[in-house]
Tab-separated table of C-alpha atoms in Angstrom:
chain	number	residue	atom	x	y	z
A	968	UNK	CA	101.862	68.149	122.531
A	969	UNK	CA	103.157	65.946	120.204
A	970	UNK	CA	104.457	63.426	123.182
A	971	UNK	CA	100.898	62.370	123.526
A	972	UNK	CA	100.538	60.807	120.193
A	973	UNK	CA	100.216	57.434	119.983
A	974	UNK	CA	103.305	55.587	119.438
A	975	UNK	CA	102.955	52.816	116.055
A	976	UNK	CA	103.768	49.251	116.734
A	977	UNK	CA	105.485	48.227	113.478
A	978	UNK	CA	104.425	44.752	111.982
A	979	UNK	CA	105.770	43.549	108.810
A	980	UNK	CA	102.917	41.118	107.574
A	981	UNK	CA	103.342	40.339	103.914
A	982	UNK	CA	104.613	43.063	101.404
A	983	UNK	CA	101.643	45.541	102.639
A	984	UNK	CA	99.664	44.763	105.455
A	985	UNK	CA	100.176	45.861	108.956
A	986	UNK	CA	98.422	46.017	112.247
A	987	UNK	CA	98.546	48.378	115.081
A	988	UNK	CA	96.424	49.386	118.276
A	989	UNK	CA	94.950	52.566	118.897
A	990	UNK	CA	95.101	53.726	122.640
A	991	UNK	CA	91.301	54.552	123.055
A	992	UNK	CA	89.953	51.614	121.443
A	993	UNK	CA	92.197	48.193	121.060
A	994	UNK	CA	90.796	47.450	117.087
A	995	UNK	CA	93.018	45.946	114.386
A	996	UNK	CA	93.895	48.631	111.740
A	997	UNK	CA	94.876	47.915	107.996
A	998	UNK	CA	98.280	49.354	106.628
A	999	UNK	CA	98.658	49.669	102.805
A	1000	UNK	CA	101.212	51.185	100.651
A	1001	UNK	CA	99.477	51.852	97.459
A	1002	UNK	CA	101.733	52.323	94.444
A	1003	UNK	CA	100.209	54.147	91.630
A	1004	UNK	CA	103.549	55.814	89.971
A	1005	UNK	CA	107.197	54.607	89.790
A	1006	UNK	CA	108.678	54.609	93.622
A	1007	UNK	CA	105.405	56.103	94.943
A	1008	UNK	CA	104.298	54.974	98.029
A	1009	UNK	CA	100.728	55.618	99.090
A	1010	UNK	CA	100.430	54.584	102.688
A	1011	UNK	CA	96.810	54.105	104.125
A	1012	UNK	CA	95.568	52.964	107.644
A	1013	UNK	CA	91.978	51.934	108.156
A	1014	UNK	CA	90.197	51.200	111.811
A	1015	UNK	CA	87.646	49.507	113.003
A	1016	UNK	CA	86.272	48.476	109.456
A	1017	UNK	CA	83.579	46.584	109.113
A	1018	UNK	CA	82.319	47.011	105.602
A	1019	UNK	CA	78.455	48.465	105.372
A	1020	UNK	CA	76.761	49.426	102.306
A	1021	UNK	CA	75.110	52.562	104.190
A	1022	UNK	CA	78.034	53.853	105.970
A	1023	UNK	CA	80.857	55.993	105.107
A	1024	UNK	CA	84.641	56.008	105.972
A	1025	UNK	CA	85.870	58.685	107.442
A	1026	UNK	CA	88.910	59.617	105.380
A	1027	UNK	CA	91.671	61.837	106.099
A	1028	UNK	CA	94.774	63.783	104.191
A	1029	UNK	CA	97.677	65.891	106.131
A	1030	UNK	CA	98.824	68.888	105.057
A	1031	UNK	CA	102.152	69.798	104.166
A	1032	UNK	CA	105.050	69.034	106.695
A	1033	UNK	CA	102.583	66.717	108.707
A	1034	UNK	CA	101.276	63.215	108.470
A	1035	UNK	CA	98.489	61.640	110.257
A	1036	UNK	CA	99.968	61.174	113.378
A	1037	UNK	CA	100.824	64.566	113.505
A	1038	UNK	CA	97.921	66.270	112.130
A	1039	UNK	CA	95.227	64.434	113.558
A	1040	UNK	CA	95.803	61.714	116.709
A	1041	UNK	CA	95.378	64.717	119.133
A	1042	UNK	CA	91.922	64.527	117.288
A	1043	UNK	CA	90.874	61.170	117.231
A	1044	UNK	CA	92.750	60.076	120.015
A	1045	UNK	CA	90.401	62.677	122.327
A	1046	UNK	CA	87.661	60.728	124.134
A	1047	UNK	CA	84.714	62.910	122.870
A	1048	UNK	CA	85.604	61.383	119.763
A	1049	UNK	CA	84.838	57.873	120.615
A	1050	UNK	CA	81.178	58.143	120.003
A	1051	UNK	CA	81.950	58.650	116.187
A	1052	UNK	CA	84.766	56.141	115.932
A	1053	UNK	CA	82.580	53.652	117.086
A	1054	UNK	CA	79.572	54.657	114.219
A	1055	UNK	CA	82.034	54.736	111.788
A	1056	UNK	CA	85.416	53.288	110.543
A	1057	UNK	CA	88.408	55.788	109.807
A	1058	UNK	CA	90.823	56.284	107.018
A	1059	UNK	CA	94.287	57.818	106.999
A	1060	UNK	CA	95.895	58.793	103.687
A	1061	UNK	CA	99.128	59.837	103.454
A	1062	UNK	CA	101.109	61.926	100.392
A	1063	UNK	CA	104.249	59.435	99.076
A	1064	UNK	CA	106.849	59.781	101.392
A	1065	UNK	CA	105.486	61.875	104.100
A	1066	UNK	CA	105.631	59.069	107.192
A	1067	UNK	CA	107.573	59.115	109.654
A	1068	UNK	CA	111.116	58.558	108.571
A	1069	UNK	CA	111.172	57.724	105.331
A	1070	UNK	CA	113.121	57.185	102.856
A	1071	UNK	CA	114.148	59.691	100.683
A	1072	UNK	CA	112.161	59.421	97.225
A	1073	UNK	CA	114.584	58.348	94.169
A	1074	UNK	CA	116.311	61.602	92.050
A	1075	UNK	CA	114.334	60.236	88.908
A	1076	UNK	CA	110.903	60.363	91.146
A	1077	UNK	CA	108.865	63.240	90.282
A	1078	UNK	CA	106.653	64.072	92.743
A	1079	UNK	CA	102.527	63.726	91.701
A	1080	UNK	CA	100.602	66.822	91.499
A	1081	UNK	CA	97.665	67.831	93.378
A	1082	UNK	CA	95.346	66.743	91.004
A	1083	UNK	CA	97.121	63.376	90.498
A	1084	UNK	CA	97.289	62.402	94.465
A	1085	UNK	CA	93.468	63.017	93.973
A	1086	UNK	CA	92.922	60.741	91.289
A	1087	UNK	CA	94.666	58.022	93.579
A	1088	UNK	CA	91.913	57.875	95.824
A	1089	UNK	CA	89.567	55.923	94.099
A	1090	UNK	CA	91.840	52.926	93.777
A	1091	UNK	CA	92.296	53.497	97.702
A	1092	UNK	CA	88.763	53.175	97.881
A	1093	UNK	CA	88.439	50.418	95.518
A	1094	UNK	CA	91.255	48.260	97.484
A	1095	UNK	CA	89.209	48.506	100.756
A	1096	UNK	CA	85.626	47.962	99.253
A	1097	UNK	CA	84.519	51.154	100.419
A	1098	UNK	CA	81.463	53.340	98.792
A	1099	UNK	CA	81.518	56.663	100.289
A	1100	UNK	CA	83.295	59.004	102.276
A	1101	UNK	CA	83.467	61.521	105.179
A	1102	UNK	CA	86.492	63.492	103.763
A	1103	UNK	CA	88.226	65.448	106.459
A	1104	UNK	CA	91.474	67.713	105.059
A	1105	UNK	CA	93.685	70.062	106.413
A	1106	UNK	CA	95.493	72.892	104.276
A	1107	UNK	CA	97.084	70.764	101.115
A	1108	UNK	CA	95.012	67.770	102.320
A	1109	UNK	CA	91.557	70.353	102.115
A	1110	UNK	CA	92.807	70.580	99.040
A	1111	UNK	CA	92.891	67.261	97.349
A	1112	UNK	CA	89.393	66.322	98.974
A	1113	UNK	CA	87.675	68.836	97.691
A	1114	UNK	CA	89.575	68.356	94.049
A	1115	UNK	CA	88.335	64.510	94.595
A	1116	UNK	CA	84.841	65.639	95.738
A	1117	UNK	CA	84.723	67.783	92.400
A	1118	UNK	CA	85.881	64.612	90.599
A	1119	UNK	CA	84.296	62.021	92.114
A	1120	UNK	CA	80.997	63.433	93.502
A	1121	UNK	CA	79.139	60.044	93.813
A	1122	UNK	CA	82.040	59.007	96.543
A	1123	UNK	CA	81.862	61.450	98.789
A	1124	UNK	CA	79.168	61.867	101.035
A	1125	UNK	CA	80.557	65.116	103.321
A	1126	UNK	CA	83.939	66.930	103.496
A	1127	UNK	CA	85.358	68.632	106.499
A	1128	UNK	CA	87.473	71.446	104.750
A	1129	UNK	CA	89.869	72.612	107.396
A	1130	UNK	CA	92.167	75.893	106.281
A	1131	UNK	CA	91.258	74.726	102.340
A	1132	UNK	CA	92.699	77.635	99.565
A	1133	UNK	CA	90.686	76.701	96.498
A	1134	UNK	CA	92.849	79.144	94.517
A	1135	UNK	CA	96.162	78.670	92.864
A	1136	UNK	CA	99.343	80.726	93.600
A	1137	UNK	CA	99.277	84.254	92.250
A	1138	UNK	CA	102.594	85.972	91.091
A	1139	UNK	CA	103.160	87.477	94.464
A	1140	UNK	CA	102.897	84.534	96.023
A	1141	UNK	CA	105.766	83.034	93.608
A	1142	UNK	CA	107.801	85.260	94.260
A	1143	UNK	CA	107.341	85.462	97.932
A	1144	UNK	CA	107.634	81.533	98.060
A	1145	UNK	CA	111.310	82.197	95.943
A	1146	UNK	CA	112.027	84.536	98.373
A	1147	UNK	CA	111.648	82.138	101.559
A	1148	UNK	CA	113.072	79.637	99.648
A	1149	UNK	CA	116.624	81.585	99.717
A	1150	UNK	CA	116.299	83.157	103.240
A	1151	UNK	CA	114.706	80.306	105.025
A	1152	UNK	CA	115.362	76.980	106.160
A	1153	UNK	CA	112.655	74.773	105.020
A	1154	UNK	CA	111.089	73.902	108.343
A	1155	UNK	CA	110.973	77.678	108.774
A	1156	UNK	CA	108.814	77.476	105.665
A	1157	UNK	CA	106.633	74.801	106.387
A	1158	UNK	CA	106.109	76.773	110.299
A	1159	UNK	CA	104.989	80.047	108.041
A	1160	UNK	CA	102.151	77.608	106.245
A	1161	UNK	CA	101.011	75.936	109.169
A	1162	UNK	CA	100.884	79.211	111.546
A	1163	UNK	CA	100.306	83.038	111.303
A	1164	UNK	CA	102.856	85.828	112.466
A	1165	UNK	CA	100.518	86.493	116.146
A	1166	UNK	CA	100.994	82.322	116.320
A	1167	UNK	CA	104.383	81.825	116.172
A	1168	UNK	CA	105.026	84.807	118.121
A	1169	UNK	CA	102.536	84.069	120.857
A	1170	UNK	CA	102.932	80.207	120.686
A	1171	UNK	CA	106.482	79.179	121.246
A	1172	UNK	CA	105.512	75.957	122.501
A	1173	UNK	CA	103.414	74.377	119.997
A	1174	UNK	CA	105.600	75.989	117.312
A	1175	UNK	CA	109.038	74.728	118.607
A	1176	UNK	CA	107.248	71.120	118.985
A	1177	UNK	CA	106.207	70.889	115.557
A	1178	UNK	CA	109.276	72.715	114.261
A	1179	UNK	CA	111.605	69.667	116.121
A	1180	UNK	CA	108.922	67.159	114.268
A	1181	UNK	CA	109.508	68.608	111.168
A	1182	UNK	CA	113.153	68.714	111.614
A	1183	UNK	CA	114.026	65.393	113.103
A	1184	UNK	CA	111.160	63.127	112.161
A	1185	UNK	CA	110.022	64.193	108.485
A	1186	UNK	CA	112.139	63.257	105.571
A	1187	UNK	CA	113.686	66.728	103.906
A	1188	UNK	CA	113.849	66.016	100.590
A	1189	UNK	CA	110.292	64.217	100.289
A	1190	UNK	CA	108.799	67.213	102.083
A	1191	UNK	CA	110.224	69.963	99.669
A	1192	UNK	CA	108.347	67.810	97.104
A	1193	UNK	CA	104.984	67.648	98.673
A	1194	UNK	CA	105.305	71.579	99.466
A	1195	UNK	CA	106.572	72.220	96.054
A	1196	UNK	CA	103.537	70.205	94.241
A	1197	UNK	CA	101.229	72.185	96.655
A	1198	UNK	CA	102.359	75.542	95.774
A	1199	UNK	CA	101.722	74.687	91.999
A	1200	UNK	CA	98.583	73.455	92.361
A	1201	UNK	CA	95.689	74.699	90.421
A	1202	UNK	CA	92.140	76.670	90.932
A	1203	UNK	CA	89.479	74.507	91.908
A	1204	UNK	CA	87.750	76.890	89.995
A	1205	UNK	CA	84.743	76.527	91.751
A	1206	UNK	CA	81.566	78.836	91.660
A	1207	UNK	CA	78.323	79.809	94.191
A	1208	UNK	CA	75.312	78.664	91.964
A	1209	UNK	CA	72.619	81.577	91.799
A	1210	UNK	CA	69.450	81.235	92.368
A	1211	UNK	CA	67.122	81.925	89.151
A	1212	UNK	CA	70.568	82.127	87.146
A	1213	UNK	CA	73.287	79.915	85.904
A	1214	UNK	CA	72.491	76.738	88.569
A	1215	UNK	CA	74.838	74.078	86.743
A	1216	UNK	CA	77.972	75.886	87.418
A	1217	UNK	CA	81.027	73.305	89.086
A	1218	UNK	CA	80.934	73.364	92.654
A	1219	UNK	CA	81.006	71.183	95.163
A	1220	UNK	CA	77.484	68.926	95.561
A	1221	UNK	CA	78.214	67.669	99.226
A	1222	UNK	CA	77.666	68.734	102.251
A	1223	UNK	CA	80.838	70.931	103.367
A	1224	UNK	CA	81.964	72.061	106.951
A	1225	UNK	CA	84.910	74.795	106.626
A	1226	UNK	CA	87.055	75.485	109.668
A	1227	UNK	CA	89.553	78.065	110.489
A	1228	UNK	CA	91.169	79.704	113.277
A	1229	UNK	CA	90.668	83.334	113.176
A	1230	UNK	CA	94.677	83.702	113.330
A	1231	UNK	CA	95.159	80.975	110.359
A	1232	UNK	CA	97.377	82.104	107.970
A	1233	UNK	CA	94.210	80.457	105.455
A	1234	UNK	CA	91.644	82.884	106.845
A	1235	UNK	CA	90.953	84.959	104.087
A	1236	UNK	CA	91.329	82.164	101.757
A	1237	UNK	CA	88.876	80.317	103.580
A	1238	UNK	CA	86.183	82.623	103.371
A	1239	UNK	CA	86.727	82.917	99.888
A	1240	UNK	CA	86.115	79.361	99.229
A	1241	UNK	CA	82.917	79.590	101.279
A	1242	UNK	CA	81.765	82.486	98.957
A	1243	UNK	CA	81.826	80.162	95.677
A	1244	UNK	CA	79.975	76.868	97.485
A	1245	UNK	CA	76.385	76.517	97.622
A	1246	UNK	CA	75.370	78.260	100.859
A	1247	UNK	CA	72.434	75.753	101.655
A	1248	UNK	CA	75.020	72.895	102.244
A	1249	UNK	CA	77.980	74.774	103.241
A	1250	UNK	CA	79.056	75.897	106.525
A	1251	UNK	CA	81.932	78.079	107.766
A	1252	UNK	CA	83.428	77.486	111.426
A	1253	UNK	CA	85.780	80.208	112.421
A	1254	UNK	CA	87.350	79.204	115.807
A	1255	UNK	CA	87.718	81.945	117.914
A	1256	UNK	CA	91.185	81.981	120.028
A	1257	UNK	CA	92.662	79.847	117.600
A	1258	UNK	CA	95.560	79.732	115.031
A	1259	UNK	CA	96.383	76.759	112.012
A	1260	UNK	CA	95.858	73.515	113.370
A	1261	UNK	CA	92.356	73.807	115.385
A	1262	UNK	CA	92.062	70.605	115.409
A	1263	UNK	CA	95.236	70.152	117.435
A	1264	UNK	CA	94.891	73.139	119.616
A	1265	UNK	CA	90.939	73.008	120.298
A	1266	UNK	CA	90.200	69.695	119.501
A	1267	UNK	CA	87.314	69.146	121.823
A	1268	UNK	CA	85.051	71.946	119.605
A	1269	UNK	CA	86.375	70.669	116.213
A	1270	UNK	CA	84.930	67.375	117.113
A	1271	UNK	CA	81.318	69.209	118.372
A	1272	UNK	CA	81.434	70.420	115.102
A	1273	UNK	CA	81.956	67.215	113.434
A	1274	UNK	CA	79.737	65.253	115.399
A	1275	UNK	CA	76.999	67.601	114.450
A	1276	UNK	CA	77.884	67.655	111.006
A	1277	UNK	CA	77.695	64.136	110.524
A	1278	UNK	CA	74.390	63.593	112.577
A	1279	UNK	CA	73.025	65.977	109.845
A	1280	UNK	CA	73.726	63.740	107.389
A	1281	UNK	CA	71.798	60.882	109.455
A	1282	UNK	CA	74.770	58.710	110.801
A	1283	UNK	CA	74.763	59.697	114.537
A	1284	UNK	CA	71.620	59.172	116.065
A	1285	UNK	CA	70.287	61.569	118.332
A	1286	UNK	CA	70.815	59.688	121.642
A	1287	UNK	CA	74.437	59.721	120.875
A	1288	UNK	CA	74.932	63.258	121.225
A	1289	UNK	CA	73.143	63.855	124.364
A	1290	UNK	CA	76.637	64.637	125.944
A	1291	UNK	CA	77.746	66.763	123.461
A	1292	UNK	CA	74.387	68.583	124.067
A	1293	UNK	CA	74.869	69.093	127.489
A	1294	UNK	CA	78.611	70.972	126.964
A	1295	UNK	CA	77.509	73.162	123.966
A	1296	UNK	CA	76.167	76.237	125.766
A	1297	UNK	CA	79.455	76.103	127.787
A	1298	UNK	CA	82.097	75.961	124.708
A	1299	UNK	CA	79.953	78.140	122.328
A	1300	UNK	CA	81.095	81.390	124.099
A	1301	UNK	CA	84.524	80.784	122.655
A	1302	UNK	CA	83.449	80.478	119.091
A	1303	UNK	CA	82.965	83.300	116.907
A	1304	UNK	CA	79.681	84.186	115.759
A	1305	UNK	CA	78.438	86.263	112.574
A	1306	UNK	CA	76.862	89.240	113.935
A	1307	UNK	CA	74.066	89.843	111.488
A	1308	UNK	CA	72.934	86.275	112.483
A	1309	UNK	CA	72.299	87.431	116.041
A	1310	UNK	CA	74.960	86.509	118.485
A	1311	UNK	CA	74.689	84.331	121.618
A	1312	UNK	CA	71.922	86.571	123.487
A	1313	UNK	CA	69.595	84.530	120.501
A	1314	UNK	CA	66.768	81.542	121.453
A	1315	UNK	CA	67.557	78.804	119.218
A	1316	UNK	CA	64.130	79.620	117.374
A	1317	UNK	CA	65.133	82.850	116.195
A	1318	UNK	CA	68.379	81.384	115.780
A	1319	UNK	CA	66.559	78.611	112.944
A	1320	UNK	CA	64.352	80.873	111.754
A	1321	UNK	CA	67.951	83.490	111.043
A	1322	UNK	CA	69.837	80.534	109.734
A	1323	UNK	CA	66.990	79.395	107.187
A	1324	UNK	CA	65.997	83.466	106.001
A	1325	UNK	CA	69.802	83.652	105.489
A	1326	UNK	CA	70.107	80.680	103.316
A	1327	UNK	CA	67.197	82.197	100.737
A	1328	UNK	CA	69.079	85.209	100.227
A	1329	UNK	CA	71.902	83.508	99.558
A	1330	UNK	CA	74.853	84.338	102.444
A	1331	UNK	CA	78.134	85.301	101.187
A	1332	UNK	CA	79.194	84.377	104.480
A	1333	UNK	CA	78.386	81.865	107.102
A	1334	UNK	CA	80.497	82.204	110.569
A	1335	UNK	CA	78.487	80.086	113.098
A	1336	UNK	CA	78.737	79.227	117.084
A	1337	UNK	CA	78.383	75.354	118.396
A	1338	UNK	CA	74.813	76.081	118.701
A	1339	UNK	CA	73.946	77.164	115.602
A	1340	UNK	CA	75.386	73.994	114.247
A	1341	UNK	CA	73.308	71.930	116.250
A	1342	UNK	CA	70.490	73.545	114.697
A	1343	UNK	CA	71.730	73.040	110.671
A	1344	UNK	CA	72.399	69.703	111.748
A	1345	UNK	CA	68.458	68.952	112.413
A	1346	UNK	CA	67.709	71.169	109.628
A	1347	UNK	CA	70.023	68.868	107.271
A	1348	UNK	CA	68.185	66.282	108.703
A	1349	UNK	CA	64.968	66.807	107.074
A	1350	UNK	CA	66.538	67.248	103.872
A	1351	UNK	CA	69.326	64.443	104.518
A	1352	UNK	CA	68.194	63.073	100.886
A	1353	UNK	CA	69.742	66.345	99.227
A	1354	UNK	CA	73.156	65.393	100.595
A	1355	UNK	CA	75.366	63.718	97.959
């Protein structure tokens, strides 16, 4: 799996910028190593850009263990994914000394927190003259998004939450964390974050592959760090505004996609985040067959997702997703779909008229196919001025 990631052509130009190609589209690519503390290194690669006051960046974070290469070139390295990279210039971010073999981070170094690695992203921004984002997370990189998103609200135009936990550690999850820290090695650890028990069981294959990454590409020390600030992060502390009640409450203003596989390890944790966002912009993807890194394993569906996510918020026109239309009714059948939302035997009017009834009353959950996202993406649409 990992084999097929694009290898980097190393250029040292200056003290911070770099260039690369991409193998589905030969475009120049910035490469910035942002310091914001003592010895931190904030590393940043940005495609295709050509600034635009109306357009977005899609920006990216890895979670814990990975980098961008590893958590998302399967993804934007897949041809169905050309259509957006061409709309719309992408960001990687990565946490201080998570590339690929690094250096390990100076004794004196302590690693940022959460909440700080958040607070970096504006000057990111700032450095590349960009005005909004598309914020697409996985697991501790979820995380900091939606912390910046919280922060920042007038930057962020959409998040793509994959496998976010909103919630901080509780006891038993200290103690179970000081437990694998004496009994396991610490890619072990990192495997148990990324994948559930049926995953690594079923899954040799993808789990040995990323457990060799981890192991012979990823810097130890620096990646104890990152998984150390990550367990000690805090509640988002986030909350579903009520209708007719208490409608200023902190929660996220954008629109939000959340994804999950429904054998994630961040299932349940999901689904709780999706409980305390505003149901009329939020929308919860469980992927049906699939484990903790969707986008790696099903990529093709996490990007029919995306696609119709972002055409909600009016950057894909409509005559760009004509081939995406025409593959939806195939790939739906693999997705899971609320039941009390009418499952796949549904027209797509009843299926609008389901989806909009459900949004008055104010779903505690929202667990859609392909197709329903096509339709909230032309219901967004029409509203496409509500989105922050």
């Amino acid at each position: 799996m990992l084999a097929t990631l694009v290898k980097v052509v190393k250029h040292k130009l200056n003290n911070a910028k770099y260039s690369r190609q991409c193998n589905f589209t030969k475009v120049q690519s910035a490469f910035v190593r942002w310091p914001k503390w003592t010895a931190c290194l904030m590393e940043c690669t940005l495609k295709q850009w050509t600034p635009k006051a109306n357009r977005p960046v899609i920006l990216t974070f890895h979670d814990v263990g990975l980098n961008h290469k590893s958590c998302f070139e399967t993804l934007f390295n897949h041809e169905d994914m050309h259509e957006i990279v061409r709309h719309l210039p992408v960001c990687h971010v990565e946490a201080p000394g998570q590339h690929e073999e690094a250096t390990t981070l100076p004794t004196a170094y302590t690693y940022p927190t959460m909440d700080q690695l958040s607070e970096v992203l504006p000057s990111v921004l700032n450095h590349f003259e960009v005005n909004s984002i598309i914020g697409v997370g996985v697991g501790a990189g979820a995380y900091i998004l939606a912390r910046f998103a919280l922060n920042h609200p007038d930057l962020v135009d959409g998040l793509v939450l994959i496998n976010i936990n909103p919630n901080a550690e509780s006891l038993m999850d200290t103690v179970a964390n000081k437990i694998t820290d004496w009994t396991l090695t610490l890619p072990d650890r990192v495997i148990t974050h990324l994948f559930g028990k049926d995953e690594i069981q079923a899954n040799h294959d993808l789990v040995s592959t990323y457990h060799h990454y981890i192991t012979t590409t990823m810097n130890q020390s620096n990646v104890s760090q990152f998984l150390r600030s990550y367990n000690n992060r805090n509640a988002l502390e986030i909350e579903r505004p009520v209708p007719g009640g208490n409608v200023n409450v902190k929660t996220l203003l954008c629109s939000s996609l959340l994804v999950v596989g429904d054998s994630s390890p961040a299932v349940e944790a999901v689904v709780d985040c999706n409980s305390k966002l505003n149901p009329t912009k939020t929308t919860l993807l469980k992927m049906a067959d699939c484990g903790g890194l969707p986008q790696v394993v099903q990529p093709a569906k996490v990007i029919e997702a995306l696609k119709y996510f972002i055409q909600g918020m009016g950057y894909l026109s409509s005559a760009s997703m004509t081939r995406l239309r025409s593959r939806t009714t195939s790939s739906c059948s693999n997705m899971s779909v609320d039941g009390s939302r009418g499952r796949a035997h549904t027209n797509e009017r009843r299926r609008t008229h389901s989806h909009g009834t459900e949004e008055r009353r104010g779903r505690a959950h929202t667990d859609v196919s392909m197709e329903s996202i096509s339709t909230i993406s032309q219901n967004v649409s029409n509203m496409a001025e509500l989105a922050c």
